[in-house]
Amino acid sequence: MEVIVLPTSADVARRAADVVLAGLPAASGTGPHDAERHDPVLGLATGSSPLGLYAELARAVEAGRLDLTRARGFALDEYVGLPAGHPESYREVLLREVCRPLRLAPDRLFVPDGSGTTERELASAAVEYERGIAAAGGVDVQILGIGANGHLGFNEPGSSLASRTRVKRLSDRTRRDNARFFGGDVDAVPTHCVTQGLGTVLDARRLVLVASGQGKAAAVAAAVEGPLSASCPGSVIQWHAEAFVVLDEAAAARLRNRDYYDASAAGLSESPTP
Ligand code: F6R
């Protein structure tokens, strides 16, 4: 796990975009996971945290450094029960924040289907979603935020570390936190979602978690330095072989091992000559 702490959220967005770009299969086939060439597959988080990162990726598209015309994007999660086209459904959010600015065709965006009205319908859509990810060859880079309660995707505290895409109930804390997207009305926030499981997230070849602001400091400390535990679903990143955690100063404020992260981020350049 690499923990990178930078002064501002704008710095976080820039560096995280570089880490995402470096994890995607390069057109020339020289990316880190290019033993078998395939079209890029991006795992997409919603919420506030990745917006700056998406804006940076859009700049890379404009500059010709990133081409997502053959890519696929898989959302982390979707609310259950919002009407099709609701502006806060994650499909609509991703069409707005990712597909248009990054020139990813809407038919290459995949979002868990939260339109089912029975547990059975939702469960079979979740299984289909897992099949879709597998058929695309798996996710190259999964972009992640973290909830103030440590949730990852909508895997709330108590979620199995091996879980797959399924229906979950949102915690009261998450519904309160997300009420800001629904005009401040907690009751308008759906009670359930379909979310990739923690096991699904762990299957991605690279994880890039971004967090900014002091409201995330406790969750970040628990995820990065706490025990690997279902009580903090974000801690599952410790189990991944290629996880990057990119933070601003405020989000990093409760990390105890900060000196080590900063020294590691400096690379070999500051090591004494043997
Ligand atoms: C989003 C998601 C959530 C958010 C988390 C943080 O698809 O699955 O885990 O990443 O709730 O949200 P923000 O970034 O709005 O603080």
PDB file of C-alpha atoms and ligand atoms in Angstrom:
ATOM      1  CA  MET A   1       0.000   0.000   0.000  1.00  0.00           C
ATOM      2  CA  GLU A   2       1.321   3.430  -0.896  1.00  0.00           C
ATOM      3  CA  VAL A   3       0.093   6.374   1.130  1.00  0.00           C
ATOM      4  CA  ILE A   4       0.680   9.719  -0.569  1.00  0.00           C
ATOM      5  CA  VAL A   5      -0.088  12.898   1.385  1.00  0.00           C
ATOM      6  CA  LEU A   6      -0.248  16.214  -0.461  1.00  0.00           C
ATOM      7  CA  PRO A   7      -1.008  19.781   0.624  1.00  0.00           C
ATOM      8  CA  THR A   8      -4.392  20.340  -1.046  1.00  0.00           C
ATOM      9  CA  SER A   9      -7.311  18.485  -2.591  1.00  0.00           C
ATOM     10  CA  ALA A  10      -6.275  19.884  -5.991  1.00  0.00           C
ATOM     11  CA  ASP A  11      -2.893  18.176  -5.551  1.00  0.00           C
ATOM     12  CA  VAL A  12      -4.713  14.985  -4.589  1.00  0.00           C
ATOM     13  CA  ALA A  13      -6.756  15.108  -7.803  1.00  0.00           C
ATOM     14  CA  ARG A  14      -3.667  15.613  -9.976  1.00  0.00           C
ATOM     15  CA  ARG A  15      -1.574  12.884  -8.375  1.00  0.00           C
ATOM     16  CA  ALA A  16      -4.455  10.419  -8.236  1.00  0.00           C
ATOM     17  CA  ALA A  17      -5.081  10.997 -11.957  1.00  0.00           C
ATOM     18  CA  ASP A  18      -1.439  10.132 -12.659  1.00  0.00           C
ATOM     19  CA  VAL A  19      -1.758   6.948 -10.587  1.00  0.00           C
ATOM     20  CA  VAL A  20      -4.934   6.003 -12.472  1.00  0.00           C
ATOM     21  CA  LEU A  21      -3.329   6.649 -15.877  1.00  0.00           C
ATOM     22  CA  ALA A  22      -0.271   4.584 -14.958  1.00  0.00           C
ATOM     23  CA  GLY A  23      -2.509   1.651 -14.030  1.00  0.00           C
ATOM     24  CA  LEU A  24      -4.438   1.522 -17.298  1.00  0.00           C
ATOM     25  CA  PRO A  25      -3.258  -0.697 -20.132  1.00  0.00           C
ATOM     26  CA  ALA A  26      -1.283   1.583 -22.440  1.00  0.00           C
ATOM     27  CA  ALA A  27      -2.102   1.722 -26.155  1.00  0.00           C
ATOM     28  CA  SER A  28       1.439   0.536 -26.764  1.00  0.00           C
ATOM     29  CA  GLY A  29       0.977  -2.392 -24.410  1.00  0.00           C
ATOM     30  CA  THR A  30       3.560  -1.212 -21.888  1.00  0.00           C
ATOM     31  CA  GLY A  31       1.329  -0.741 -18.846  1.00  0.00           C
ATOM     32  CA  PRO A  32       1.940  -2.739 -15.667  1.00  0.00           C
ATOM     33  CA  HIS A  33      -0.735  -5.331 -16.431  1.00  0.00           C
ATOM     34  CA  ASP A  34      -0.339  -5.696 -20.174  1.00  0.00           C
ATOM     35  CA  ALA A  35       0.771  -9.302 -20.482  1.00  0.00           C
ATOM     36  CA  GLU A  36      -2.471  -9.741 -22.397  1.00  0.00           C
ATOM     37  CA  ARG A  37      -3.668  -6.645 -24.227  1.00  0.00           C
ATOM     38  CA  HIS A  38      -7.195  -5.604 -23.482  1.00  0.00           C
ATOM     39  CA  ASP A  39      -9.352  -2.505 -23.592  1.00  0.00           C
ATOM     40  CA  PRO A  40      -9.171  -0.427 -20.417  1.00  0.00           C
ATOM     41  CA  VAL A  41     -11.665  -1.138 -17.653  1.00  0.00           C
ATOM     42  CA  LEU A  42     -12.213   1.556 -15.052  1.00  0.00           C
ATOM     43  CA  GLY A  43     -14.026   1.094 -11.747  1.00  0.00           C
ATOM     44  CA  LEU A  44     -15.948   4.257 -10.951  1.00  0.00           C
ATOM     45  CA  ALA A  45     -16.868   5.714  -7.572  1.00  0.00           C
ATOM     46  CA  THR A  46     -19.439   8.465  -7.174  1.00  0.00           C
ATOM     47  CA  GLY A  47     -19.715  11.084  -4.410  1.00  0.00           C
ATOM     48  CA  SER A  48     -17.657  14.235  -3.941  1.00  0.00           C
ATOM     49  CA  SER A  49     -14.219  12.680  -3.437  1.00  0.00           C
ATOM     50  CA  PRO A  50     -13.359  11.684  -7.035  1.00  0.00           C
ATOM     51  CA  LEU A  51     -14.790  14.773  -8.783  1.00  0.00           C
ATOM     52  CA  GLY A  52     -11.436  16.576  -8.976  1.00  0.00           C
ATOM     53  CA  LEU A  53      -9.806  13.366 -10.179  1.00  0.00           C
ATOM     54  CA  TYR A  54     -12.418  13.005 -12.953  1.00  0.00           C
ATOM     55  CA  ALA A  55     -11.790  16.627 -13.963  1.00  0.00           C
ATOM     56  CA  GLU A  56      -8.061  15.847 -14.219  1.00  0.00           C
ATOM     57  CA  LEU A  57      -8.765  12.753 -16.307  1.00  0.00           C
ATOM     58  CA  ALA A  58     -10.964  14.895 -18.558  1.00  0.00           C
ATOM     59  CA  ARG A  59      -7.956  17.199 -19.042  1.00  0.00           C
ATOM     60  CA  ALA A  60      -5.864  14.184 -20.004  1.00  0.00           C
ATOM     61  CA  VAL A  61      -8.521  13.242 -22.584  1.00  0.00           C
ATOM     62  CA  GLU A  62      -8.485  16.794 -23.985  1.00  0.00           C
ATOM     63  CA  ALA A  63      -4.689  16.699 -24.169  1.00  0.00           C
ATOM     64  CA  GLY A  64      -4.719  13.354 -25.999  1.00  0.00           C
ATOM     65  CA  ARG A  65      -3.026  11.524 -23.100  1.00  0.00           C
ATOM     66  CA  LEU A  66      -6.056   9.333 -22.418  1.00  0.00           C
ATOM     67  CA  ASP A  67      -8.462   7.693 -24.836  1.00  0.00           C
ATOM     68  CA  LEU A  68     -11.485   5.962 -23.344  1.00  0.00           C
ATOM     69  CA  THR A  69     -13.343   5.324 -26.592  1.00  0.00           C
ATOM     70  CA  ARG A  70     -12.727   1.578 -26.238  1.00  0.00           C
ATOM     71  CA  ALA A  71     -12.840   1.538 -22.432  1.00  0.00           C
ATOM     72  CA  ARG A  72     -15.576   0.248 -20.165  1.00  0.00           C
ATOM     73  CA  GLY A  73     -16.594   1.798 -16.855  1.00  0.00           C
ATOM     74  CA  PHE A  74     -18.171  -0.152 -14.003  1.00  0.00           C
ATOM     75  CA  ALA A  75     -19.850   1.756 -11.179  1.00  0.00           C
ATOM     76  CA  LEU A  76     -19.283   0.727  -7.592  1.00  0.00           C
ATOM     77  CA  ASP A  77     -22.897   1.005  -6.605  1.00  0.00           C
ATOM     78  CA  GLU A  78     -26.418   2.248  -7.284  1.00  0.00           C
ATOM     79  CA  TYR A  79     -29.381   3.199  -5.139  1.00  0.00           C
ATOM     80  CA  VAL A  80     -32.409   0.930  -5.076  1.00  0.00           C
ATOM     81  CA  GLY A  81     -35.747   2.409  -5.977  1.00  0.00           C
ATOM     82  CA  LEU A  82     -34.887   5.728  -7.624  1.00  0.00           C
ATOM     83  CA  PRO A  83     -36.886   6.264 -10.814  1.00  0.00           C
ATOM     84  CA  ALA A  84     -34.919   5.902 -14.074  1.00  0.00           C
ATOM     85  CA  GLY A  85     -33.313   9.228 -14.952  1.00  0.00           C
ATOM     86  CA  HIS A  86     -33.333  10.563 -11.358  1.00  0.00           C
ATOM     87  CA  PRO A  87     -30.480  13.099 -11.317  1.00  0.00           C
ATOM     88  CA  GLU A  88     -28.945  11.550  -8.183  1.00  0.00           C
ATOM     89  CA  SER A  89     -29.076   7.982  -9.421  1.00  0.00           C
ATOM     90  CA  TYR A  90     -25.478   6.926  -9.852  1.00  0.00           C
ATOM     91  CA  ARG A  91     -26.086   6.149 -13.503  1.00  0.00           C
ATOM     92  CA  GLU A  92     -27.063   9.784 -14.111  1.00  0.00           C
ATOM     93  CA  VAL A  93     -24.222  11.088 -11.945  1.00  0.00           C
ATOM     94  CA  LEU A  94     -21.675   9.045 -13.890  1.00  0.00           C
ATOM     95  CA  LEU A  95     -23.162  10.027 -17.254  1.00  0.00           C
ATOM     96  CA  ARG A  96     -22.697  13.653 -16.158  1.00  0.00           C
ATOM     97  CA  GLU A  97     -19.362  13.494 -14.354  1.00  0.00           C
ATOM     98  CA  VAL A  98     -17.567  10.785 -16.323  1.00  0.00           C
ATOM     99  CA  CYS A  99     -19.122   9.807 -19.645  1.00  0.00           C
ATOM    100  CA  ARG A 100     -19.498  13.270 -21.135  1.00  0.00           C
ATOM    101  CA  PRO A 101     -16.245  14.880 -19.941  1.00  0.00           C
ATOM    102  CA  LEU A 102     -14.129  11.748 -20.470  1.00  0.00           C
ATOM    103  CA  ARG A 103     -15.779  10.749 -23.753  1.00  0.00           C
ATOM    104  CA  LEU A 104     -16.783   7.321 -22.502  1.00  0.00           C
ATOM    105  CA  ALA A 105     -19.760   6.156 -24.549  1.00  0.00           C
ATOM    106  CA  PRO A 106     -22.914   5.730 -22.403  1.00  0.00           C
ATOM    107  CA  ASP A 107     -23.313   2.162 -23.649  1.00  0.00           C
ATOM    108  CA  ARG A 108     -19.865   1.436 -22.196  1.00  0.00           C
ATOM    109  CA  LEU A 109     -20.972   2.517 -18.724  1.00  0.00           C
ATOM    110  CA  PHE A 110     -22.269  -0.295 -16.528  1.00  0.00           C
ATOM    111  CA  VAL A 111     -24.110   0.388 -13.283  1.00  0.00           C
ATOM    112  CA  PRO A 112     -25.686  -2.167 -10.925  1.00  0.00           C
ATOM    113  CA  ASP A 113     -29.401  -2.415 -11.624  1.00  0.00           C
ATOM    114  CA  GLY A 114     -31.298  -1.017  -8.655  1.00  0.00           C
ATOM    115  CA  SER A 115     -34.671  -1.014 -10.385  1.00  0.00           C
ATOM    116  CA  GLY A 116     -35.816  -4.431  -9.141  1.00  0.00           C
ATOM    117  CA  THR A 117     -38.737  -4.480  -6.766  1.00  0.00           C
ATOM    118  CA  THR A 118     -38.105  -7.856  -5.141  1.00  0.00           C
ATOM    119  CA  GLU A 119     -35.037  -9.244  -3.390  1.00  0.00           C
ATOM    120  CA  ARG A 120     -34.928 -11.952  -6.006  1.00  0.00           C
ATOM    121  CA  GLU A 121     -34.846  -9.504  -8.942  1.00  0.00           C
ATOM    122  CA  LEU A 122     -32.175  -7.382  -7.286  1.00  0.00           C
ATOM    123  CA  ALA A 123     -30.093 -10.440  -6.380  1.00  0.00           C
ATOM    124  CA  SER A 124     -30.153 -11.803  -9.914  1.00  0.00           C
ATOM    125  CA  ALA A 125     -29.219  -8.379 -11.332  1.00  0.00           C
ATOM    126  CA  ALA A 126     -26.287  -8.316  -8.911  1.00  0.00           C
ATOM    127  CA  VAL A 127     -25.102 -11.716 -10.166  1.00  0.00           C
ATOM    128  CA  GLU A 128     -25.399 -10.442 -13.750  1.00  0.00           C
ATOM    129  CA  TYR A 129     -23.309  -7.432 -12.813  1.00  0.00           C
ATOM    130  CA  GLU A 130     -20.519  -9.646 -11.508  1.00  0.00           C
ATOM    131  CA  ARG A 131     -20.661 -11.604 -14.770  1.00  0.00           C
ATOM    132  CA  GLY A 132     -20.323  -8.358 -16.728  1.00  0.00           C
ATOM    133  CA  ILE A 133     -17.172  -7.373 -14.861  1.00  0.00           C
ATOM    134  CA  ALA A 134     -15.678 -10.817 -15.402  1.00  0.00           C
ATOM    135  CA  ALA A 135     -16.598 -10.778 -19.112  1.00  0.00           C
ATOM    136  CA  ALA A 136     -14.812  -7.429 -19.508  1.00  0.00           C
ATOM    137  CA  GLY A 137     -11.652  -9.066 -18.143  1.00  0.00           C
ATOM    138  CA  GLY A 138     -11.863  -7.503 -14.664  1.00  0.00           C
ATOM    139  CA  VAL A 139     -11.261  -3.951 -13.522  1.00  0.00           C
ATOM    140  CA  ASP A 140      -7.839  -2.422 -14.228  1.00  0.00           C
ATOM    141  CA  VAL A 141      -8.127   0.520 -11.871  1.00  0.00           C
ATOM    142  CA  GLN A 142     -10.811   0.915  -9.234  1.00  0.00           C
ATOM    143  CA  ILE A 143     -11.318   4.498  -8.080  1.00  0.00           C
ATOM    144  CA  LEU A 144     -12.566   4.704  -4.490  1.00  0.00           C
ATOM    145  CA  GLY A 145     -13.708   7.206  -1.901  1.00  0.00           C
ATOM    146  CA  ILE A 146     -14.332   6.300   1.721  1.00  0.00           C
ATOM    147  CA  GLY A 147     -17.332   7.028   3.908  1.00  0.00           C
ATOM    148  CA  ALA A 148     -16.898   8.870   7.206  1.00  0.00           C
ATOM    149  CA  ASN A 149     -17.955   5.582   8.839  1.00  0.00           C
ATOM    150  CA  GLY A 150     -15.321   3.653   6.890  1.00  0.00           C
ATOM    151  CA  HIS A 151     -17.627   2.252   4.219  1.00  0.00           C
ATOM    152  CA  LEU A 152     -16.160   1.341   0.856  1.00  0.00           C
ATOM    153  CA  GLY A 153     -18.607   1.307  -2.016  1.00  0.00           C
ATOM    154  CA  PHE A 154     -21.756   0.981   0.045  1.00  0.00           C
ATOM    155  CA  ASN A 155     -20.289  -1.841   2.083  1.00  0.00           C
ATOM    156  CA  GLU A 156     -21.273  -0.579   5.490  1.00  0.00           C
ATOM    157  CA  PRO A 157     -19.492  -1.596   8.716  1.00  0.00           C
ATOM    158  CA  GLY A 158     -20.118  -5.296   9.288  1.00  0.00           C
ATOM    159  CA  SER A 159     -19.879  -6.204   5.589  1.00  0.00           C
ATOM    160  CA  SER A 160     -18.102  -9.426   4.772  1.00  0.00           C
ATOM    161  CA  LEU A 161     -14.562  -8.865   3.573  1.00  0.00           C
ATOM    162  CA  ALA A 162     -15.244 -11.503   0.890  1.00  0.00           C
ATOM    163  CA  SER A 163     -18.625 -10.106  -0.214  1.00  0.00           C
ATOM    164  CA  ARG A 164     -19.736  -9.881  -3.848  1.00  0.00           C
ATOM    165  CA  THR A 165     -22.209  -7.507  -5.515  1.00  0.00           C
ATOM    166  CA  ARG A 166     -25.487  -7.583  -3.598  1.00  0.00           C
ATOM    167  CA  VAL A 167     -28.208  -5.536  -1.962  1.00  0.00           C
ATOM    168  CA  LYS A 168     -27.210  -3.696   1.210  1.00  0.00           C
ATOM    169  CA  ARG A 169     -29.082  -1.486   3.601  1.00  0.00           C
ATOM    170  CA  LEU A 170     -27.550   1.982   3.946  1.00  0.00           C
ATOM    171  CA  SER A 171     -26.615   3.004   7.478  1.00  0.00           C
ATOM    172  CA  ASP A 172     -28.339   5.994   9.067  1.00  0.00           C
ATOM    173  CA  ARG A 173     -24.988   7.787   9.042  1.00  0.00           C
ATOM    174  CA  THR A 174     -24.573   7.286   5.285  1.00  0.00           C
ATOM    175  CA  ARG A 175     -28.131   8.438   4.582  1.00  0.00           C
ATOM    176  CA  ARG A 176     -27.521  11.576   6.658  1.00  0.00           C
ATOM    177  CA  ASP A 177     -24.185  12.200   4.904  1.00  0.00           C
ATOM    178  CA  ASN A 178     -25.766  11.773   1.462  1.00  0.00           C
ATOM    179  CA  ALA A 179     -28.843  13.892   2.203  1.00  0.00           C
ATOM    180  CA  ARG A 180     -26.862  16.833   0.793  1.00  0.00           C
ATOM    181  CA  PHE A 181     -27.396  15.338  -2.678  1.00  0.00           C
ATOM    182  CA  PHE A 182     -31.160  15.197  -2.040  1.00  0.00           C
ATOM    183  CA  GLY A 183     -31.783  18.791  -0.994  1.00  0.00           C
ATOM    184  CA  GLY A 184     -30.906  17.988   2.622  1.00  0.00           C
ATOM    185  CA  ASP A 185     -33.898  15.644   2.975  1.00  0.00           C
ATOM    186  CA  VAL A 186     -32.725  12.432   4.683  1.00  0.00           C
ATOM    187  CA  ASP A 187     -36.044  10.747   3.964  1.00  0.00           C
ATOM    188  CA  ALA A 188     -35.458  11.233   0.221  1.00  0.00           C
ATOM    189  CA  VAL A 189     -32.253   9.154   0.389  1.00  0.00           C
ATOM    190  CA  PRO A 190     -33.028   5.551  -0.525  1.00  0.00           C
ATOM    191  CA  THR A 191     -32.721   3.017   2.286  1.00  0.00           C
ATOM    192  CA  HIS A 192     -31.031   0.361   0.117  1.00  0.00           C
ATOM    193  CA  CYS A 193     -28.458   0.054  -2.614  1.00  0.00           C
ATOM    194  CA  VAL A 194     -26.802  -2.544  -4.811  1.00  0.00           C
ATOM    195  CA  THR A 195     -23.070  -2.388  -4.240  1.00  0.00           C
ATOM    196  CA  GLN A 196     -20.009  -4.227  -5.439  1.00  0.00           C
ATOM    197  CA  GLY A 197     -18.807  -6.368  -2.553  1.00  0.00           C
ATOM    198  CA  LEU A 198     -15.466  -5.977  -0.851  1.00  0.00           C
ATOM    199  CA  GLY A 199     -14.324  -9.175  -2.555  1.00  0.00           C
ATOM    200  CA  THR A 200     -15.358  -7.678  -5.897  1.00  0.00           C
ATOM    201  CA  VAL A 201     -13.368  -4.505  -5.172  1.00  0.00           C
ATOM    202  CA  LEU A 202     -10.329  -6.567  -4.177  1.00  0.00           C
ATOM    203  CA  ASP A 203     -10.362  -8.285  -7.576  1.00  0.00           C
ATOM    204  CA  ALA A 204      -9.453  -5.020  -9.331  1.00  0.00           C
ATOM    205  CA  ARG A 205      -5.820  -4.931 -10.420  1.00  0.00           C
ATOM    206  CA  ARG A 206      -5.162  -1.507  -8.873  1.00  0.00           C
ATOM    207  CA  LEU A 207      -7.030   0.453  -6.202  1.00  0.00           C
ATOM    208  CA  VAL A 208      -6.817   4.235  -5.979  1.00  0.00           C
ATOM    209  CA  LEU A 209      -8.541   5.664  -2.902  1.00  0.00           C
ATOM    210  CA  VAL A 210      -8.832   9.442  -2.624  1.00  0.00           C
ATOM    211  CA  ALA A 211      -9.921  11.384   0.463  1.00  0.00           C
ATOM    212  CA  SER A 212      -9.858  15.036   1.447  1.00  0.00           C
ATOM    213  CA  GLY A 213     -10.901  16.982   4.496  1.00  0.00           C
ATOM    214  CA  GLN A 214     -10.825  16.380   8.240  1.00  0.00           C
ATOM    215  CA  GLY A 215     -14.214  14.665   8.168  1.00  0.00           C
ATOM    216  CA  LYS A 216     -12.441  11.656   6.650  1.00  0.00           C
ATOM    217  CA  ALA A 217      -9.423  11.641   8.996  1.00  0.00           C
ATOM    218  CA  ALA A 218     -10.755   9.026  11.431  1.00  0.00           C
ATOM    219  CA  ALA A 219     -11.983   6.693   8.684  1.00  0.00           C
ATOM    220  CA  VAL A 220      -8.696   7.019   6.796  1.00  0.00           C
ATOM    221  CA  ALA A 221      -6.658   6.237   9.926  1.00  0.00           C
ATOM    222  CA  ALA A 222      -8.812   3.183  10.652  1.00  0.00           C
ATOM    223  CA  ALA A 223      -8.610   1.982   7.045  1.00  0.00           C
ATOM    224  CA  VAL A 224      -4.870   2.486   6.626  1.00  0.00           C
ATOM    225  CA  GLU A 225      -3.534   1.737  10.111  1.00  0.00           C
ATOM    226  CA  GLY A 226      -6.328  -0.017  11.989  1.00  0.00           C
ATOM    227  CA  PRO A 227      -6.911  -3.766  12.116  1.00  0.00           C
ATOM    228  CA  LEU A 228      -8.210  -5.445   8.962  1.00  0.00           C
ATOM    229  CA  SER A 229     -11.811  -5.663  10.061  1.00  0.00           C
ATOM    230  CA  ALA A 230     -15.376  -5.726   8.775  1.00  0.00           C
ATOM    231  CA  SER A 231     -15.980  -2.942  11.302  1.00  0.00           C
ATOM    232  CA  CYS A 232     -14.012  -0.680   8.973  1.00  0.00           C
ATOM    233  CA  PRO A 233     -14.701  -1.974   5.439  1.00  0.00           C
ATOM    234  CA  GLY A 234     -12.103   0.464   4.054  1.00  0.00           C
ATOM    235  CA  SER A 235      -9.407  -1.518   5.874  1.00  0.00           C
ATOM    236  CA  VAL A 236      -9.755  -4.173   3.164  1.00  0.00           C
ATOM    237  CA  ILE A 237      -7.370  -2.077   1.041  1.00  0.00           C
ATOM    238  CA  GLN A 238      -4.590  -3.411   3.295  1.00  0.00           C
ATOM    239  CA  TRP A 239      -5.200  -6.807   1.725  1.00  0.00           C
ATOM    240  CA  HIS A 240      -4.625  -5.555  -1.834  1.00  0.00           C
ATOM    241  CA  ALA A 241      -1.213  -5.829  -3.453  1.00  0.00           C
ATOM    242  CA  GLU A 242      -1.461  -2.590  -5.464  1.00  0.00           C
ATOM    243  CA  ALA A 243      -3.385  -0.045  -3.431  1.00  0.00           C
ATOM    244  CA  PHE A 244      -2.708   3.695  -3.487  1.00  0.00           C
ATOM    245  CA  VAL A 245      -4.203   6.030  -0.901  1.00  0.00           C
ATOM    246  CA  VAL A 246      -3.946   9.687  -1.947  1.00  0.00           C
ATOM    247  CA  LEU A 247      -4.835  12.192   0.787  1.00  0.00           C
ATOM    248  CA  ASP A 248      -4.727  15.857   1.582  1.00  0.00           C
ATOM    249  CA  GLU A 249      -3.216  17.024   4.875  1.00  0.00           C
ATOM    250  CA  ALA A 250      -6.570  17.204   6.641  1.00  0.00           C
ATOM    251  CA  ALA A 251      -7.590  13.656   5.714  1.00  0.00           C
ATOM    252  CA  ALA A 252      -4.134  12.403   6.780  1.00  0.00           C
ATOM    253  CA  ALA A 253      -4.179  14.222  10.124  1.00  0.00           C
ATOM    254  CA  ARG A 254      -4.703  11.101  12.274  1.00  0.00           C
ATOM    255  CA  LEU A 255      -2.117   8.842  10.628  1.00  0.00           C
ATOM    256  CA  ARG A 256       0.594   7.771  13.067  1.00  0.00           C
ATOM    257  CA  ASN A 257       3.084   6.493  10.526  1.00  0.00           C
ATOM    258  CA  ARG A 258       3.203   9.678   8.475  1.00  0.00           C
ATOM    259  CA  ASP A 259       7.007  10.101   8.456  1.00  0.00           C
ATOM    260  CA  TYR A 260       7.410   6.693   6.893  1.00  0.00           C
ATOM    261  CA  TYR A 261       4.807   7.382   4.178  1.00  0.00           C
ATOM    262  CA  ASP A 262       6.478  10.674   3.266  1.00  0.00           C
ATOM    263  CA  ALA A 263       9.927   9.082   3.133  1.00  0.00           C
ATOM    264  CA  SER A 264       8.600   6.215   0.987  1.00  0.00           C
ATOM    265  CA  ALA A 265       6.849   8.615  -1.378  1.00  0.00           C
ATOM    266  CA  ALA A 266      10.200  10.348  -1.964  1.00  0.00           C
ATOM    267  CA  GLY A 267      11.399   7.094  -3.602  1.00  0.00           C
ATOM    268  CA  LEU A 268      15.035   6.101  -3.854  1.00  0.00           C
ATOM    269  CA  SER A 269      16.246   9.630  -4.507  1.00  0.00           C
ATOM    270  CA  GLU A 270      16.743  10.441  -0.817  1.00  0.00           C
ATOM    271  CA  SER A 271      18.396   7.161   0.163  1.00  0.00           C
ATOM    272  CA  PRO A 272      22.072   7.301   1.122  1.00  0.00           C
ATOM    273  CA  THR A 273      24.417   5.873  -1.526  1.00  0.00           C
ATOM    274  CA  PRO A 274      25.368   2.332  -0.439  1.00  0.00           C
TER     275      PRO A 274
HETATM  276  C1  F6R B   1     -19.539   6.077  -4.032  1.00  0.00           C
HETATM  277  C2  F6R B   1     -19.352   5.211  -2.896  1.00  0.00           C
HETATM  278  C3  F6R B   1     -19.046   5.705  -1.520  1.00  0.00           C
HETATM  279  C4  F6R B   1     -18.366   7.067  -1.464  1.00  0.00           C
HETATM  280  C5  F6R B   1     -18.265   7.512  -0.031  1.00  0.00           C
HETATM  281  C6  F6R B   1     -17.610   8.872   0.101  1.00  0.00           C
HETATM  282  O1  F6R B   1     -19.805   5.312  -5.201  1.00  0.00           O
HETATM  283  O2  F6R B   1     -19.468   4.062  -3.081  1.00  0.00           O
HETATM  284  O3  F6R B   1     -18.237   4.760  -0.872  1.00  0.00           O
HETATM  285  O4  F6R B   1     -17.093   6.978  -2.042  1.00  0.00           O
HETATM  286  O5  F6R B   1     -19.545   7.573   0.529  1.00  0.00           O
HETATM  287  O6  F6R B   1     -18.460   9.831  -0.437  1.00  0.00           O
HETATM  288  P1  F6R B   1     -17.968  11.307  -0.672  1.00  0.00           P
HETATM  289  O7  F6R B   1     -16.855  11.232  -1.635  1.00  0.00           O
HETATM  290  O8  F6R B   1     -19.149  12.035  -1.231  1.00  0.00           O
HETATM  291  O9  F6R B   1     -17.538  11.816   0.659  1.00  0.00           O
END
